[in-house]
GROMACS .gro file of C-alpha atoms in nm:
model
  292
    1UNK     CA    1   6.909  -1.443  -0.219
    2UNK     CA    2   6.837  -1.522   0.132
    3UNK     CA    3   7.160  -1.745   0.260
    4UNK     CA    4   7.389  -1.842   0.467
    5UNK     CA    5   7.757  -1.894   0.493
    6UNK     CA    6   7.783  -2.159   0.728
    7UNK     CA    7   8.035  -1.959   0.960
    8UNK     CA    8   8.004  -1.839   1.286
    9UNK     CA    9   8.182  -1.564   1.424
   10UNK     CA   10   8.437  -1.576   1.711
   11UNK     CA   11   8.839  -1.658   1.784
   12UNK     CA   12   8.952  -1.918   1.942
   13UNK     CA   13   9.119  -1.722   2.218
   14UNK     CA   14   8.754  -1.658   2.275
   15UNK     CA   15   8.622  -1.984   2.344
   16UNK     CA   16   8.893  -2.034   2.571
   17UNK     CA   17   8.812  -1.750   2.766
   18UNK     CA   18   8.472  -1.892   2.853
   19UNK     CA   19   8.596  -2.242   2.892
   20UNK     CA   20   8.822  -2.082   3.209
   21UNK     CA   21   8.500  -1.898   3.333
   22UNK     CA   22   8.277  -2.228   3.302
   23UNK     CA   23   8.513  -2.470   3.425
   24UNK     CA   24   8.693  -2.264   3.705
   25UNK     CA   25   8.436  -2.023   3.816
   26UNK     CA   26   8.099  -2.084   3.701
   27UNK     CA   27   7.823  -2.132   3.426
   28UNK     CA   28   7.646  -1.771   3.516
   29UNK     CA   29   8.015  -1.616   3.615
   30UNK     CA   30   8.040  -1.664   3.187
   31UNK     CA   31   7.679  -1.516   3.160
   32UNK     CA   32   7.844  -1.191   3.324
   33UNK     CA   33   8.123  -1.147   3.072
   34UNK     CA   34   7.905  -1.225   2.778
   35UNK     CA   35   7.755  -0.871   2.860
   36UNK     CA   36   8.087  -0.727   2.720
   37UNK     CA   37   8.067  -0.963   2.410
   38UNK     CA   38   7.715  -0.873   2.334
   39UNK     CA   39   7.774  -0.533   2.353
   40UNK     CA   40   8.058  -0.556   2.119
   41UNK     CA   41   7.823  -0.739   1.839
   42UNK     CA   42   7.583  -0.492   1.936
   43UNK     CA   43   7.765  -0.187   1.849
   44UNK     CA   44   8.038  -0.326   1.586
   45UNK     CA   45   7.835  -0.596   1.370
   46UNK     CA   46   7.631  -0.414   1.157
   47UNK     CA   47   7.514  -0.602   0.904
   48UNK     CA   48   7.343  -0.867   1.105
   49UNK     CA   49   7.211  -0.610   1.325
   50UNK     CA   50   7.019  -0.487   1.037
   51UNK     CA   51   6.902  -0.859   0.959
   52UNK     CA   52   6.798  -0.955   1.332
   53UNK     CA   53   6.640  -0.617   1.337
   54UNK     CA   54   6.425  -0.631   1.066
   55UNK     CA   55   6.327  -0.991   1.216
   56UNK     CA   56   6.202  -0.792   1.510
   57UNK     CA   57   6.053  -0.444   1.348
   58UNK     CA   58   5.917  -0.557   1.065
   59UNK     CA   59   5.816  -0.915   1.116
   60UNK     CA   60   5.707  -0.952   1.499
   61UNK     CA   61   5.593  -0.553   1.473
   62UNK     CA   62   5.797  -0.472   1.790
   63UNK     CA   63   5.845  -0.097   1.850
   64UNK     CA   64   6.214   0.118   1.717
   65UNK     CA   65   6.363   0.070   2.027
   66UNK     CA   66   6.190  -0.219   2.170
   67UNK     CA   67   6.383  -0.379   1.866
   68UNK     CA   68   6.708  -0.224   1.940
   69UNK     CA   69   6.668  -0.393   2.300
   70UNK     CA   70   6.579  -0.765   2.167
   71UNK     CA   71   6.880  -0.737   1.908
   72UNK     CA   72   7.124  -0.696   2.215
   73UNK     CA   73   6.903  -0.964   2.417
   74UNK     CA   74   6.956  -1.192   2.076
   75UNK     CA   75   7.317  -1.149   2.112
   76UNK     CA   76   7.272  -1.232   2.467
   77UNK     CA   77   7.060  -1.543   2.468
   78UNK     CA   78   7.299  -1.670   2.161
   79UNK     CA   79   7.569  -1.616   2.358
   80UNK     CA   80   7.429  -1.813   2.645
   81UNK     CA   81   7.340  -2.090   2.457
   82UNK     CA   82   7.688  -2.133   2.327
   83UNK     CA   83   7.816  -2.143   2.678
   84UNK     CA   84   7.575  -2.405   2.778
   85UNK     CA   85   7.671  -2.636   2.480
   86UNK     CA   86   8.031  -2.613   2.601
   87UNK     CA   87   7.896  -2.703   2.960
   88UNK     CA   88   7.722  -2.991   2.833
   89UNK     CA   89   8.005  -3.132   2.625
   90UNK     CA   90   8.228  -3.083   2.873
   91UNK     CA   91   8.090  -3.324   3.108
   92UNK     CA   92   7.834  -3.083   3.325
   93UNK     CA   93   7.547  -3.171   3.205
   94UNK     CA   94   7.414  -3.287   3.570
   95UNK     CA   95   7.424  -2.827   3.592
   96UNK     CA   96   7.120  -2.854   3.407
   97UNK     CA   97   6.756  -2.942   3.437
   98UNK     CA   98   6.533  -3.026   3.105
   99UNK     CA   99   6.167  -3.168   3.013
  100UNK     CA  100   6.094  -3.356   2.719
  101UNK     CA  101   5.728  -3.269   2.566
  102UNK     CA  102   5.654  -3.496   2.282
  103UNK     CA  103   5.894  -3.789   2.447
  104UNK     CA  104   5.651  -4.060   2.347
  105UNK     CA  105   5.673  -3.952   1.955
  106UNK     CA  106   6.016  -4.038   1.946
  107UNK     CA  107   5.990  -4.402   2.179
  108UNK     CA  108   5.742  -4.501   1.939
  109UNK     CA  109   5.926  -4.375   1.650
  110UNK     CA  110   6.207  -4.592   1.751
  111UNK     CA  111   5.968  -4.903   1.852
  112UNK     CA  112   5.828  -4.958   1.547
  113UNK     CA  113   6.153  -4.921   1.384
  114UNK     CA  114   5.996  -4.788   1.034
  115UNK     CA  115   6.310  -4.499   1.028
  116UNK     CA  116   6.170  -4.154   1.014
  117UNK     CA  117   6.256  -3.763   0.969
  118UNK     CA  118   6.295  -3.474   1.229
  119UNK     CA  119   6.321  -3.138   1.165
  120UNK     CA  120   6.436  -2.877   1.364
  121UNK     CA  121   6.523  -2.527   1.323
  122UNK     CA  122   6.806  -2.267   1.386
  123UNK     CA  123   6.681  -2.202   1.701
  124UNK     CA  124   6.736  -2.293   2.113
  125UNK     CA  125   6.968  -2.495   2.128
  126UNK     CA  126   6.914  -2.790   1.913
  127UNK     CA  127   7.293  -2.923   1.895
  128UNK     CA  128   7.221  -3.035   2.282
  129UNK     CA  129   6.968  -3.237   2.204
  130UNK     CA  130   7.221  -3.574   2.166
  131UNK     CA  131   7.275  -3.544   2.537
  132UNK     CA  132   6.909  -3.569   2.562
  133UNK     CA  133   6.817  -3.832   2.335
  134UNK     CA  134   7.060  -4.006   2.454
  135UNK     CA  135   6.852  -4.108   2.779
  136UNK     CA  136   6.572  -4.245   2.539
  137UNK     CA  137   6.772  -4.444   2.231
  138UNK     CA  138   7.083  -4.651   2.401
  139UNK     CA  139   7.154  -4.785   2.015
  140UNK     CA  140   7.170  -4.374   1.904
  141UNK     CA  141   7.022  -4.438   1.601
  142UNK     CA  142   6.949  -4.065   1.514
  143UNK     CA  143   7.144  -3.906   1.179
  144UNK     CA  144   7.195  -3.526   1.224
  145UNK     CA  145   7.263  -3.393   0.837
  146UNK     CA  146   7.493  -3.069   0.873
  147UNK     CA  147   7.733  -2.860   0.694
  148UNK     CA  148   8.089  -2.877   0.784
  149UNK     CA  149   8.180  -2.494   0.698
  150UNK     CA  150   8.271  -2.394   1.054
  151UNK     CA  151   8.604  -2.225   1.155
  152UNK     CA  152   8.817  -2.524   1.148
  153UNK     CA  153   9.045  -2.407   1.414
  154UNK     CA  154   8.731  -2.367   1.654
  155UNK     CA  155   8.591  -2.659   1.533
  156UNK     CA  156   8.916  -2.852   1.672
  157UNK     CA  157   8.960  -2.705   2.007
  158UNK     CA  158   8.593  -2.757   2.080
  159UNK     CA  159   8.662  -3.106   1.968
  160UNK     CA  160   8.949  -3.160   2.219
  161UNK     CA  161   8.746  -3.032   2.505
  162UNK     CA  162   8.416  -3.177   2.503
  163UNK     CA  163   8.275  -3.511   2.487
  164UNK     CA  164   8.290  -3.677   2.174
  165UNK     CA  165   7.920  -3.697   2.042
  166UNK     CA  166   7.721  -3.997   2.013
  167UNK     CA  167   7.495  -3.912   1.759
  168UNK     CA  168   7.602  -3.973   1.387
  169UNK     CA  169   7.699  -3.708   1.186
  170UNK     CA  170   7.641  -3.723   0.843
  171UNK     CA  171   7.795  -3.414   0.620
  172UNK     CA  172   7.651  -3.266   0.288
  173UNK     CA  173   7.867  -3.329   0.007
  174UNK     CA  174   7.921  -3.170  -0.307
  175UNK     CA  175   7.901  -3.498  -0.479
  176UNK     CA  176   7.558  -3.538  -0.333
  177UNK     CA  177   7.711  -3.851  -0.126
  178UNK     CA  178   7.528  -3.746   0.168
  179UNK     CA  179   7.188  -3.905  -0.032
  180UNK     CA  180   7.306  -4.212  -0.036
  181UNK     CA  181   7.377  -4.183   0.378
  182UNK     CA  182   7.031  -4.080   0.436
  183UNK     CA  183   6.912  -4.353   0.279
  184UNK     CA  184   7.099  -4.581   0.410
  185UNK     CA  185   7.038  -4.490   0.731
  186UNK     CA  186   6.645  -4.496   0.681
  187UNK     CA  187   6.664  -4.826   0.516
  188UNK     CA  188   6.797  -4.933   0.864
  189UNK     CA  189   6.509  -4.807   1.045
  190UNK     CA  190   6.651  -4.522   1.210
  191UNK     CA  191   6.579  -4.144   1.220
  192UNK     CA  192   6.726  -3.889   1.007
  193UNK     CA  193   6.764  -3.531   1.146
  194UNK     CA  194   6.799  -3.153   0.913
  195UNK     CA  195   6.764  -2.849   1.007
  196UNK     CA  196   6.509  -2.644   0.734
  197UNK     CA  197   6.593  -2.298   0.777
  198UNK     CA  198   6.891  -2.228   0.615
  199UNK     CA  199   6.939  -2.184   0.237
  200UNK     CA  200   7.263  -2.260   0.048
  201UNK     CA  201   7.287  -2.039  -0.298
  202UNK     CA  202   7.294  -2.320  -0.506
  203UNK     CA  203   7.117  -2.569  -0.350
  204UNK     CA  204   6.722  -2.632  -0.444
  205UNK     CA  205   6.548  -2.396  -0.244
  206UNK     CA  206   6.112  -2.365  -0.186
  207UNK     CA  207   5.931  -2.079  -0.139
  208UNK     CA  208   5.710  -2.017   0.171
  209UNK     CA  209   5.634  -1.731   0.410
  210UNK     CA  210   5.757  -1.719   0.735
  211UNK     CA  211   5.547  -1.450   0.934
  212UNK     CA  212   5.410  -1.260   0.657
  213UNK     CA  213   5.649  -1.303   0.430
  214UNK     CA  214   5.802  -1.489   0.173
  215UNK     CA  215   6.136  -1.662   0.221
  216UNK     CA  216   6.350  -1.943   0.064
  217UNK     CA  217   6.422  -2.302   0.246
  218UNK     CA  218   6.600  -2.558   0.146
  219UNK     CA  219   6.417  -2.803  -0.047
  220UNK     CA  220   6.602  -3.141   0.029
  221UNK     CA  221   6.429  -3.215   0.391
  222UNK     CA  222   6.075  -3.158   0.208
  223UNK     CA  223   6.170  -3.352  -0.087
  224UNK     CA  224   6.301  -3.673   0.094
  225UNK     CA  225   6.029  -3.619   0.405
  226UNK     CA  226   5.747  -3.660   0.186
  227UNK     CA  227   5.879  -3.914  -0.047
  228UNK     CA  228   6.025  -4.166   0.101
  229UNK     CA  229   5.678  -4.258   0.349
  230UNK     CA  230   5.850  -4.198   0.645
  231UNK     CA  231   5.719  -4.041   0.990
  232UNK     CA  232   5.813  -3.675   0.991
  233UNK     CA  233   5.840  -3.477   1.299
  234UNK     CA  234   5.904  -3.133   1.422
  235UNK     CA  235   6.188  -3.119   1.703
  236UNK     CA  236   6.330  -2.801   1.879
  237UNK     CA  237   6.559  -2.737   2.233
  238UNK     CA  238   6.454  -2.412   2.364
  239UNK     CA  239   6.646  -2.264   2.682
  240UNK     CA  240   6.400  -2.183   2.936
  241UNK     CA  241   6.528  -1.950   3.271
  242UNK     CA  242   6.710  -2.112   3.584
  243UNK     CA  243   6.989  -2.372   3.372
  244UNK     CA  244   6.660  -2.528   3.238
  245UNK     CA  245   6.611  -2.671   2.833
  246UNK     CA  246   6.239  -2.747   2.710
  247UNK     CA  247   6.218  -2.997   2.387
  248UNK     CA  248   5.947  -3.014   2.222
  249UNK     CA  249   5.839  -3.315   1.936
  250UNK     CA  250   5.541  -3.279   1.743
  251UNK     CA  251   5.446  -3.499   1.485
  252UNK     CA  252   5.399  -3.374   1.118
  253UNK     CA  253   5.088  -3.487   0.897
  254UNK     CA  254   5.257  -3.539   0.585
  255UNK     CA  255   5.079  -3.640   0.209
  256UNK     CA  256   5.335  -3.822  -0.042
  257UNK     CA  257   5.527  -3.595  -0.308
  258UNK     CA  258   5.360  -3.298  -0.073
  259UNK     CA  259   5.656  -3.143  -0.015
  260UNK     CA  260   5.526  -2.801  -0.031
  261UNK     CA  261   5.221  -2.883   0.172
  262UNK     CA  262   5.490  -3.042   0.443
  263UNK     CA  263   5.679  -2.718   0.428
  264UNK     CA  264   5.411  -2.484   0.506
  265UNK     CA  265   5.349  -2.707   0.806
  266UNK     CA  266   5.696  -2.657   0.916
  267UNK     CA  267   5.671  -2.285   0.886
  268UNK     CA  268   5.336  -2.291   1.073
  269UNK     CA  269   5.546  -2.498   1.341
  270UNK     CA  270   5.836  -2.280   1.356
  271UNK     CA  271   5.621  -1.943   1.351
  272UNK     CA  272   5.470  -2.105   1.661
  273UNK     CA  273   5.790  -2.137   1.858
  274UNK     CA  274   5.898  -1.786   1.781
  275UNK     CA  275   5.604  -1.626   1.920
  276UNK     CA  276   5.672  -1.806   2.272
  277UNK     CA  277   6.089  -1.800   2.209
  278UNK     CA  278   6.103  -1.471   1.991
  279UNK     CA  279   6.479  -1.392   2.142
  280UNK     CA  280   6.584  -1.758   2.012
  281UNK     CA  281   6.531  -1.757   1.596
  282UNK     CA  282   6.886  -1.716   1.570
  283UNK     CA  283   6.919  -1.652   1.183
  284UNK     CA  284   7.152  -1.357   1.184
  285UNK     CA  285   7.135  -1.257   0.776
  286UNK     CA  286   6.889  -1.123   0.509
  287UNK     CA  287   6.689  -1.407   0.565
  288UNK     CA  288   6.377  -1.260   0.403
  289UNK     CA  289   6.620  -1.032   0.103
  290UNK     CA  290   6.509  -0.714   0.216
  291UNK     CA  291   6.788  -0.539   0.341
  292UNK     CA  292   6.936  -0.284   0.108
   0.00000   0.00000   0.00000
């Protein structure tokens, strides 16, 4: 089945590495030594250099070694928009320059205080967007729904080292507690954030095809989305050249207990943003299941 772990790779020692290089020399001083880090994923990880390349042979149609080129450049850009996310936390934020298309979606999301759903994707940079919102909703009333399967020993120094996040976190639960949090947080009016690319094995999955092809995604995003009457949007951070972030809102047309209707939508939505970000769909397994 097409999944995901939840993990990410990379030591601590690692991270701290590129903290030193952000923080004592420079945001595109770290850019330089992620050349040696891509290269080493490039050359050493093979299994999700078989994924990321399919992505690009077989799905976008790209050329043998045009492919070969964009799964270093995926590395790359990954890598990059790691680094920035650390720059952010950390308190450099003013480093960077961002636009907000689709602002007004959100404003009067938040005005007419009926709650509502974004979804976003595994792609850009979407775990920046807090320090964005953040200059529209002074209450924070956005819920990002996430795993909690990262490397806890990451998880902590990251922790100690950048700002602690304003947005609320709410984690999915074997015990299926995390229902109860979206809903309570909708029945207040506020907006409820997933991301719905990733499938868990074990978790209700749908069935829709992602540039050409069919794929699994998670069905609990669709589900709730088109059940509960809520506004649904489409939300993604891309990183754009120069220290610059575009986000992008667009508004979902969604038809109650149409889940699969609101998913095809979604994949129309995110096949739209790989086309102009094709180095930032950062889904590095057998996302599709066809990797011997």
């Amino acid at each position: 089945m097409s999944q995901w772990d939840g993990k990410s790779k990379g030591t601590v020692l690692g991270y701290q590495i590129f903290v030193f290089f952000i923080k004592k020399v420079g945001i595109r001083t770290a850019y330089f030594i992620l050349y040696f880090v891509a290269t080493y994923y490039f050359i050493f990880l093979k299994k999700s250099n078989a994924s990321i390349f399919y992505y690009f042979r077989k799905r976008l149609g790209y050329s043998y070694f045009k492919s070969k080129r964009m799964v270093f450049k995926s590395y790359y850009t990954f890598g990059q928009t790691i680094i920035d996310k650390i720059a952010i936390g950390a308190g450099l934020k003013d480093k960077f320059t961002y636009e907000h298309d689709g602002k007004e979606i959100l404003l009067r999301l938040l005005e007419e205080k009926k709650g509502g759903v974004l979804i976003s994707a595994h792609m850009g940079n979407f775990e920046i967007a807090e320090h964005f919102f953040s200059e529209i909703d002074f209450k924070f009333q956005i819920n990002l729904v996430t795993t909690d399967l990262e490397h806890s020993a990451i998880k902590k120094y990251l922790e100690s080292i950048t700002q602690k996040p304003k947005i609320n976190i709410i984690l999915i639960s074997e015990d299926l507690s995390h229902i109860f949090e979206i809903n309570s947080a909708l029945a207040r009016n506020e907006l409820v954030c997933f991301t719905g690319d990733r499938y868990f094995e074990g978790v209700k999955s749908l069935s829709e095809k992602l540039l050409g092809e069919d794929a699994l995604f998670p069905a609990g995003p669709f589900l709730i989305s088109s059940r509960l009457k809520v506004p649904v949007v489409f939300v993604y951070v891309m990183k754009e050249p120069n220290l610059h972030y575009h986000l992008y809102t667009r508004e979902a047309k969604v038809k109650h207990r149409d889940e699969k209707g609101l998913l095809k939508e979604y994949t129309q939505s995110v096949e739209g943003m790989i086309n102009k970000y094709p180095l930032q769909w950062f889904n590095y397994f057998d996302f599709w299941n066809k990797i011997d």
